[in-house]
Short mmCIF file of C-alpha atoms in Angstrom, two decimals:
data_model
loop_
_atom_site.label_atom_id
_atom_site.label_comp_id
_atom_site.label_asym_id
_atom_site.label_seq_id
_atom_site.Cartn_x
_atom_site.Cartn_y
_atom_site.Cartn_z
CA MET A 69 -47.46 5.71 27.56
CA VAL A 70 -45.11 3.99 25.19
CA PRO A 71 -44.25 6.21 22.23
CA THR A 72 -45.19 4.80 18.85
CA SER A 73 -43.25 5.00 15.63
CA ASN A 74 -45.11 8.13 14.55
CA SER A 75 -44.67 9.89 17.90
CA ASN A 76 -41.69 12.02 16.90
CA ASP A 77 -39.30 9.05 16.52
CA GLY A 78 -39.84 7.95 20.13
CA VAL A 79 -38.66 11.22 21.75
CA LEU A 80 -42.03 12.62 22.87
CA PRO A 81 -45.56 11.25 22.68
CA HIS A 82 -47.41 12.71 19.74
CA ASP A 83 -50.15 14.33 21.86
CA LEU A 84 -47.63 15.99 24.17
CA LEU A 85 -45.57 17.30 21.27
CA HIS A 86 -48.76 18.61 19.64
CA ASP A 87 -49.72 20.57 22.78
CA ILE A 88 -46.24 22.03 23.22
CA LEU A 89 -45.88 23.19 19.63
CA LEU A 90 -49.39 24.62 19.65
CA ARG A 91 -48.30 27.17 22.27
CA LEU A 92 -45.48 28.62 20.14
CA PRO A 93 -45.79 31.51 17.64
CA ALA A 94 -46.21 30.64 13.98
CA ARG A 95 -42.87 32.03 12.80
CA PRO A 96 -40.61 29.57 14.72
CA LEU A 97 -42.99 26.74 13.88
CA CYS A 98 -42.38 27.38 10.18
CA ARG A 99 -38.66 26.89 10.84
CA PHE A 100 -39.27 23.81 12.98
CA ARG A 101 -40.55 21.99 9.92
CA ALA A 102 -36.91 21.44 9.03
CA VAL A 103 -36.13 19.61 12.29
CA CYS A 104 -37.27 16.18 11.09
CA ARG A 105 -39.91 14.51 8.95
CA PRO A 106 -42.36 13.74 11.81
CA TRP A 107 -42.30 17.39 12.90
CA ARG A 108 -42.82 18.54 9.34
CA ALA A 109 -45.76 16.18 8.95
CA LEU A 110 -47.35 17.42 12.18
CA LEU A 111 -46.85 21.11 11.43
CA SER A 112 -48.19 20.73 7.87
CA VAL A 113 -51.54 19.20 8.82
CA PRO A 114 -54.41 21.66 8.16
CA ARG A 115 -56.06 20.64 11.44
CA PHE A 116 -52.97 21.81 13.36
CA ALA A 117 -52.99 25.12 11.47
CA ASP A 118 -56.66 25.68 12.34
CA ALA A 119 -56.02 24.90 16.01
CA HIS A 120 -53.05 27.28 16.03
CA VAL A 121 -55.13 30.14 14.57
CA ALA A 122 -57.78 29.58 17.27
CA ARG A 123 -55.12 29.83 20.00
CA HIS A 124 -53.25 32.77 18.38
CA PRO A 125 -56.00 35.00 16.89
CA ASP A 126 -53.93 38.10 16.11
CA PRO A 127 -53.79 38.63 12.33
CA HIS A 128 -50.89 39.88 10.24
CA PHE A 129 -50.52 42.85 7.95
CA ALA A 130 -50.39 42.39 4.19
CA VAL A 131 -48.09 45.20 3.07
CA VAL A 132 -47.81 45.70 -0.70
CA VAL A 133 -44.40 47.06 -1.71
CA SER A 134 -43.25 48.05 -5.20
CA GLY A 135 -39.88 49.12 -6.58
CA ARG A 136 -37.83 45.92 -6.55
CA LEU A 137 -36.36 45.19 -9.99
CA ASN A 138 -35.82 41.82 -11.61
CA SER A 139 -32.77 40.85 -13.66
CA PHE A 140 -34.25 42.60 -16.71
CA GLY A 141 -34.74 45.87 -14.83
CA ARG A 142 -38.52 45.53 -14.66
CA GLU A 143 -40.40 46.45 -11.52
CA LEU A 144 -41.83 43.73 -9.31
CA VAL A 145 -44.45 43.88 -6.59
CA ASP A 146 -43.99 42.02 -3.30
CA VAL A 147 -46.52 41.32 -0.57
CA TYR A 148 -44.94 41.28 2.89
CA LEU A 149 -46.76 39.51 5.71
CA VAL A 150 -45.88 41.51 8.81
CA ASP A 151 -46.44 40.64 12.47
CA ALA A 152 -49.01 43.18 13.62
CA SER A 153 -47.51 43.42 17.10
CA SER A 154 -43.75 43.51 16.51
CA GLY A 155 -43.52 44.76 12.93
CA ASP A 156 -41.33 41.80 11.94
CA VAL A 157 -41.62 40.54 8.36
CA VAL A 158 -42.52 36.86 8.56
CA LYS A 159 -43.03 36.13 4.87
CA ARG A 160 -42.44 37.78 1.50
CA VAL A 161 -44.49 36.65 -1.48
CA CYS A 162 -43.63 37.94 -4.95
CA ALA A 163 -46.67 38.91 -7.01
CA GLY A 164 -44.59 39.10 -10.16
CA ARG A 165 -44.34 41.96 -12.59
CA CYS A 166 -46.98 44.59 -11.93
CA GLU A 167 -46.35 48.04 -13.32
CA ARG A 168 -46.75 50.17 -10.18
CA PRO A 169 -50.03 48.89 -8.74
CA LYS A 170 -52.70 51.49 -9.32
CA GLU A 171 -55.01 49.89 -6.84
CA VAL A 172 -54.91 47.11 -4.25
CA SER A 173 -57.72 45.50 -2.28
CA THR A 174 -57.22 42.90 0.46
CA HIS A 175 -59.67 40.79 2.38
CA GLY A 176 -59.09 37.79 4.60
CA GLY A 177 -56.38 35.76 2.94
CA MET A 178 -56.51 37.18 -0.59
CA VAL A 179 -54.99 40.20 -2.35
CA LEU A 180 -56.36 41.82 -5.53
CA LEU A 181 -53.78 43.82 -7.51
CA VAL A 182 -54.59 46.24 -10.33
CA ASP A 183 -51.78 47.84 -12.36
CA ASN A 184 -51.79 50.96 -14.50
CA ASN A 185 -52.77 48.90 -17.55
CA GLN A 186 -55.95 47.73 -15.75
CA MET A 187 -54.53 44.19 -15.52
CA LEU A 188 -56.01 42.36 -12.53
CA ARG A 189 -54.42 39.52 -10.64
CA VAL A 190 -55.42 37.70 -7.47
CA LEU A 191 -52.67 36.63 -5.08
CA ASP A 192 -53.14 33.84 -2.57
CA PRO A 193 -50.34 34.22 0.00
CA ALA A 194 -51.11 30.73 1.31
CA SER A 195 -49.70 29.23 -1.87
CA GLY A 196 -47.67 32.15 -3.22
CA ALA A 197 -49.53 31.72 -6.54
CA PHE A 198 -51.43 34.34 -8.45
CA SER A 199 -53.90 34.19 -11.29
CA LEU A 200 -55.17 36.73 -13.79
CA VAL A 201 -58.78 37.79 -13.47
CA PRO A 202 -60.79 36.72 -16.55
CA ASP A 203 -61.39 39.38 -19.21
CA TYR A 204 -58.55 41.40 -17.75
CA MET A 205 -57.87 43.04 -21.12
CA ASP A 206 -61.44 44.36 -21.39
CA HIS A 207 -61.60 46.52 -18.27
CA PRO A 208 -62.55 50.09 -19.17
CA ASN A 209 -60.67 53.05 -17.77
CA ASN A 210 -61.63 54.83 -14.55
CA CYS A 211 -62.54 51.63 -12.75
CA SER A 212 -62.01 50.79 -9.10
CA PHE A 213 -62.10 47.32 -7.55
CA THR A 214 -63.10 46.15 -4.07
CA LEU A 215 -62.46 42.61 -2.84
CA GLY A 216 -64.79 40.99 -0.32
CA ARG A 217 -66.16 37.69 0.89
CA THR A 218 -69.78 36.62 1.25
CA ALA A 219 -70.91 35.90 4.78
CA SER A 220 -72.75 32.61 4.14
CA THR A 221 -70.80 30.81 1.41
CA GLY A 222 -67.33 32.31 1.93
CA GLU A 223 -66.96 33.04 -1.78
CA TYR A 224 -64.59 35.84 -2.76
CA LYS A 225 -66.10 38.48 -5.03
CA ALA A 226 -64.73 41.59 -6.71
CA LEU A 227 -66.93 44.66 -7.09
CA ARG A 228 -66.01 46.85 -10.07
CA ILE A 229 -67.24 50.45 -10.12
CA ARG A 230 -66.70 52.58 -13.21
CA THR A 231 -66.90 56.37 -12.90
CA ASP A 232 -66.59 59.33 -15.22
CA LYS A 233 -66.85 63.12 -14.92
CA ASP A 234 -70.02 64.96 -15.84
CA ILE A 235 -70.23 68.37 -17.54
CA ARG A 236 -69.60 70.06 -14.18
CA GLY A 237 -66.42 68.07 -13.66
CA GLU A 238 -67.89 65.99 -10.84
CA ARG A 239 -67.34 62.24 -10.88
CA GLN A 240 -70.42 60.05 -11.41
CA VAL A 241 -70.91 56.28 -11.32
CA ILE A 242 -71.43 54.92 -14.83
CA CYS A 243 -71.87 51.22 -14.10
CA CYS A 244 -71.17 48.50 -11.54
CA SER A 245 -70.40 44.81 -11.98
CA VAL A 246 -69.44 41.80 -9.84
CA LEU A 247 -67.15 38.82 -10.43
CA THR A 248 -67.03 35.64 -8.34
CA LEU A 249 -63.43 34.48 -7.97
CA GLY A 250 -62.28 30.88 -8.07
CA ARG A 251 -64.30 29.80 -11.11
CA GLY A 252 -61.44 29.85 -13.57
CA HIS A 253 -62.22 30.62 -17.21
CA LEU A 254 -65.95 30.30 -16.48
CA ALA A 255 -65.96 33.45 -14.33
CA ARG A 256 -67.68 36.44 -15.90
CA TRP A 257 -68.47 39.98 -14.79
CA ARG A 258 -72.19 40.49 -14.04
CA ASN A 259 -73.80 43.91 -14.22
CA VAL A 260 -75.51 45.12 -11.04
CA PRO A 261 -77.50 48.29 -10.25
CA ASN A 262 -75.68 51.52 -9.48
CA PRO A 263 -75.47 52.91 -5.94
CA PRO A 264 -78.19 55.32 -4.76
CA GLN A 265 -75.61 58.15 -4.87
CA THR A 266 -72.09 58.50 -6.26
CA VAL A 267 -69.53 56.97 -3.90
CA ILE A 268 -65.82 57.44 -3.27
CA THR A 269 -63.80 54.34 -4.14
CA GLU A 270 -60.42 55.28 -2.67
CA ARG A 271 -59.07 52.74 -0.19
CA ARG A 272 -59.57 54.77 2.99
CA PHE A 273 -63.23 55.47 2.19
CA VAL A 274 -64.15 51.78 1.76
CA ALA A 275 -64.55 48.96 4.28
CA VAL A 276 -65.87 45.40 3.93
CA VAL A 277 -67.58 43.95 7.00
CA ASP A 278 -69.39 40.61 7.19
CA GLY A 279 -70.08 40.40 3.48
CA VAL A 280 -71.11 44.04 3.03
CA ALA A 281 -68.95 46.69 1.34
CA TYR A 282 -69.42 50.20 2.75
CA PHE A 283 -68.57 53.38 0.82
CA VAL A 284 -68.51 57.06 1.73
CA LEU A 285 -70.53 59.27 -0.61
CA SER A 286 -68.59 61.55 -2.93
CA MET A 287 -67.65 64.97 -1.59
CA PRO A 288 -70.45 67.01 -3.25
CA TYR A 289 -73.05 64.69 -1.72
CA MET A 290 -71.32 64.70 1.67
CA HIS A 291 -71.38 68.50 1.79
CA ASP A 292 -75.02 68.56 0.71
CA ARG A 293 -75.97 65.91 3.25
CA SER A 294 -73.98 66.98 6.31
CA GLY A 295 -76.31 66.22 9.19
CA SER A 296 -77.83 63.34 7.21
CA ASP A 297 -76.87 59.93 5.79
CA TRP A 298 -73.60 59.58 3.89
CA ILE A 299 -72.64 55.87 3.82
CA ALA A 300 -73.79 53.50 1.05
CA ALA A 301 -73.72 49.71 1.46
CA PHE A 302 -73.39 46.91 -1.13
CA ASP A 303 -74.41 43.35 -0.18
CA LEU A 304 -71.91 41.00 -1.85
CA GLU A 305 -74.14 37.94 -1.54
CA ALA A 306 -77.33 39.57 -2.86
CA GLU A 307 -75.21 41.59 -5.32
CA GLN A 308 -77.22 44.73 -4.81
CA TRP A 309 -76.97 48.08 -3.06
CA GLN A 310 -79.00 48.51 0.09
CA PRO A 311 -81.81 50.97 -0.71
CA ASP A 312 -81.27 53.17 2.34
CA LEU A 313 -78.15 55.16 3.13
CA ILE A 314 -76.61 54.87 6.59
CA GLY A 315 -76.25 57.82 8.92
CA GLY A 316 -72.84 58.50 10.39
CA PRO A 317 -71.91 59.01 14.06
CA PRO A 318 -73.56 61.97 15.82
CA GLU A 319 -70.45 64.15 15.89
CA THR A 320 -70.00 63.82 12.13
CA ARG A 321 -73.37 65.38 11.36
CA ASN A 322 -72.34 69.01 11.59
CA GLY A 323 -70.30 69.42 8.38
CA GLY A 324 -66.53 69.45 7.99
CA LEU A 325 -66.30 65.71 7.54
CA ARG A 326 -62.78 64.26 7.72
CA VAL A 327 -63.40 60.54 8.03
CA THR A 328 -62.13 57.16 6.95
CA LEU A 329 -63.84 53.76 7.09
CA ALA A 330 -62.35 50.59 8.58
CA GLU A 331 -63.28 47.13 9.80
CA LEU A 332 -62.24 46.50 13.40
CA ARG A 333 -63.30 43.53 15.55
CA GLY A 334 -65.97 42.62 13.02
CA SER A 335 -67.64 46.05 13.11
CA LEU A 336 -67.82 48.97 10.72
CA VAL A 337 -65.74 51.82 12.14
CA VAL A 338 -65.73 55.50 11.25
CA ALA A 339 -62.44 57.21 12.17
CA GLN A 340 -63.15 60.90 12.58
CA ASP A 341 -60.06 63.05 12.20
CA GLY A 342 -59.80 66.06 14.50
CA HIS A 343 -57.26 67.84 12.33
CA ARG A 344 -56.31 70.71 14.60
CA ALA A 345 -56.01 68.55 17.72
CA ALA A 346 -54.35 65.65 15.87
CA THR A 347 -56.87 63.22 17.36
CA LEU A 348 -58.83 60.30 15.95
CA ASP A 349 -62.24 59.35 17.32
CA LEU A 350 -63.10 55.73 16.54
CA TRP A 351 -66.84 55.15 16.25
CA PHE A 352 -68.07 51.52 16.14
CA LEU A 353 -71.39 50.55 14.56
CA LEU A 354 -72.74 48.07 17.11
CA ALA A 355 -75.80 45.85 17.30
CA GLY A 356 -78.50 46.74 19.79
CA SER A 357 -81.19 49.31 20.30
CA GLY A 358 -80.46 52.91 19.38
CA ASP A 359 -82.19 55.99 18.12
CA GLY A 360 -80.11 56.38 14.92
CA LYS A 361 -81.27 55.67 11.40
CA VAL A 362 -79.70 52.23 11.16
CA GLY A 363 -82.47 50.13 12.64
CA GLN A 364 -81.28 48.02 15.53
CA GLN A 365 -77.73 49.36 15.38
CA HIS A 366 -76.10 52.38 16.96
CA TRP A 367 -72.78 54.24 16.92
CA SER A 368 -70.50 54.07 19.95
CA LYS A 369 -67.32 56.14 20.34
CA GLN A 370 -64.93 53.66 21.94
CA TYR A 371 -61.56 55.38 21.49
CA THR A 372 -60.12 58.87 21.20
CA VAL A 373 -56.49 58.62 20.12
CA THR A 374 -54.01 61.49 20.19
CA MET A 375 -51.85 60.77 17.17
CA PRO A 376 -48.40 62.39 16.93
CA TYR A 377 -47.32 62.56 13.31
CA HIS A 378 -43.73 61.56 12.59
CA GLY A 379 -42.43 62.93 15.90
CA ARG A 380 -44.48 66.15 15.82
CA PRO A 381 -47.48 66.90 18.06
CA TRP A 382 -49.17 68.46 15.02
CA ARG A 383 -49.75 67.18 11.50
CA LEU A 384 -49.50 68.38 7.94
CA TRP A 385 -52.73 68.57 5.99
CA GLU A 386 -52.22 65.50 3.82
CA GLU A 387 -50.96 63.22 6.58
CA SER A 388 -53.43 60.56 7.71
CA ALA A 389 -53.58 57.70 10.17
CA GLU A 390 -55.75 54.69 9.37
CA PRO A 391 -56.80 52.12 11.98
CA VAL A 392 -56.07 48.66 10.59
CA VAL A 393 -56.60 46.09 13.33
CA VAL A 394 -57.32 45.65 17.05
CA LEU A 395 -55.01 43.06 18.59
CA ASP A 396 -56.21 40.38 20.99
CA ASP A 397 -54.74 42.31 23.94
CA GLY A 398 -56.69 45.45 23.03
CA ARG A 399 -53.90 47.44 21.39
CA ILE A 400 -54.74 49.15 18.09
CA VAL A 401 -52.45 49.13 15.08
CA PHE A 402 -52.47 52.15 12.76
CA TRP A 403 -50.73 52.87 9.50
CA VAL A 404 -49.63 56.51 9.27
CA TRP A 405 -49.27 57.80 5.70
CA PRO A 406 -46.88 60.71 5.04
CA SER A 407 -47.79 64.07 3.55
CA ASN A 408 -48.17 64.53 -0.22
CA SER A 409 -47.39 60.89 -0.97
CA LEU A 410 -49.25 57.77 -2.02
CA ARG A 411 -46.34 55.59 -0.89
CA GLY A 412 -44.57 54.84 2.34
CA GLY A 413 -45.67 55.12 5.93
CA VAL A 414 -45.19 54.01 9.51
CA MET A 415 -46.81 51.14 11.41
CA ARG A 416 -47.82 52.44 14.86
CA VAL A 417 -49.17 50.44 17.82
CA TYR A 418 -51.38 52.32 20.30
CA ASP A 419 -52.11 51.07 23.84
CA PRO A 420 -55.47 52.48 25.04
CA ILE A 421 -54.63 51.63 28.67
CA THR A 422 -51.43 53.66 28.87
CA SER A 423 -52.10 55.93 25.84
CA GLY A 424 -48.58 55.00 24.75
CA GLN A 425 -47.62 54.63 21.10
CA THR A 426 -44.78 52.72 19.50
CA ASP A 427 -43.59 52.84 15.90
CA VAL A 428 -42.63 49.27 15.08
CA ALA A 429 -42.00 49.38 11.32
CA ALA A 430 -41.63 51.74 8.38
CA GLU A 431 -41.69 51.11 4.65
CA ALA A 432 -40.80 53.83 2.16
CA LYS A 433 -42.15 52.01 -0.91
CA CYS A 434 -45.42 50.74 0.52
CA THR A 435 -48.51 51.31 -1.63
CA HIS A 436 -51.18 49.46 0.36
CA VAL A 437 -51.75 47.98 3.81
CA GLY A 438 -54.40 45.37 4.59
CA VAL A 439 -55.04 42.53 7.02
CA TYR A 440 -54.11 38.87 6.43
CA THR A 441 -56.22 36.56 8.60
CA GLY A 442 -54.96 33.24 7.25
CA SER A 443 -52.57 30.92 9.06
CA LEU A 444 -48.86 31.32 8.43
CA LEU A 445 -48.57 27.57 8.77
CA ARG A 446 -50.47 27.24 5.50
CA LEU A 447 -47.78 29.22 3.70
CA PRO A 448 -45.25 27.23 1.64
#
């Protein structure tokens, strides 16, 4: 085959070069764009990026870090894209000034940031650009925000839940609303019905799976309903709460619930924390016949992980380990949060075959950890 003028300047045939570069990790490929113009053109084609993601399916972490100051002494927020296997930072995207993010929600390739002034902004790491959510000055206090994506259309939507305390001091849901992102100034919040029971909106009690946002019921309801159903579900496409609550795994039905929700391998996962033994049982909600109260789905305990906390075989009460992603080779990546702190933590990789664990990264000023499933080759 005689190389053509667009076949890497006559050094290698275009098809051969394509196949060779497709086998390499994304991080060196980003640097290879500087080799020459033909290489840059090849590595910047969206079709190449899609083929690379299909060959290298492991996602990256989106780690939100605050504390860096600009030249005027004002705090900035950065989003680090971190290799989920090695812990290496492959990209840093500045989200601009954001007064200590009160809340962060990530899904797919987007990040939703909320600061203490209730200002919302959406960051697209693929372009490094962010935009303010419409009506950002009109958000009432005591609101939480969950970012998700509809299963059929792929639209990103934000679910806003406003709560307030009743006369007993218990938090109740006041109202819910939904916003479809990507519509510019035409986007508006739409009121939707409230959940069947009051839900917890903290990050570790929420998971979005296949276009459905799952929430753990608030503590009073969980205690009242131990042995019953304690997960509420909101369909982002239909923009309504599912009428029936979902029962948890069998071993969580006897009171003393210490759980978190996560999305792993496309399934809803309940991580049950055995506090005294420092273990985590990972229950997957799987399709198929079962005798639970979730129709044609059933819970399956697929992992029991012994989790040493910061070098100790035991843990302090406030320490927690959250499963974030299952890698293509079966290893599980956790983020371990320290005691009595909403910031910082350790990225830990667990191998279920050897039961070995490796701490690959730590970040003292981290405020949120999510999963970035986009291609690094789409980043600027």
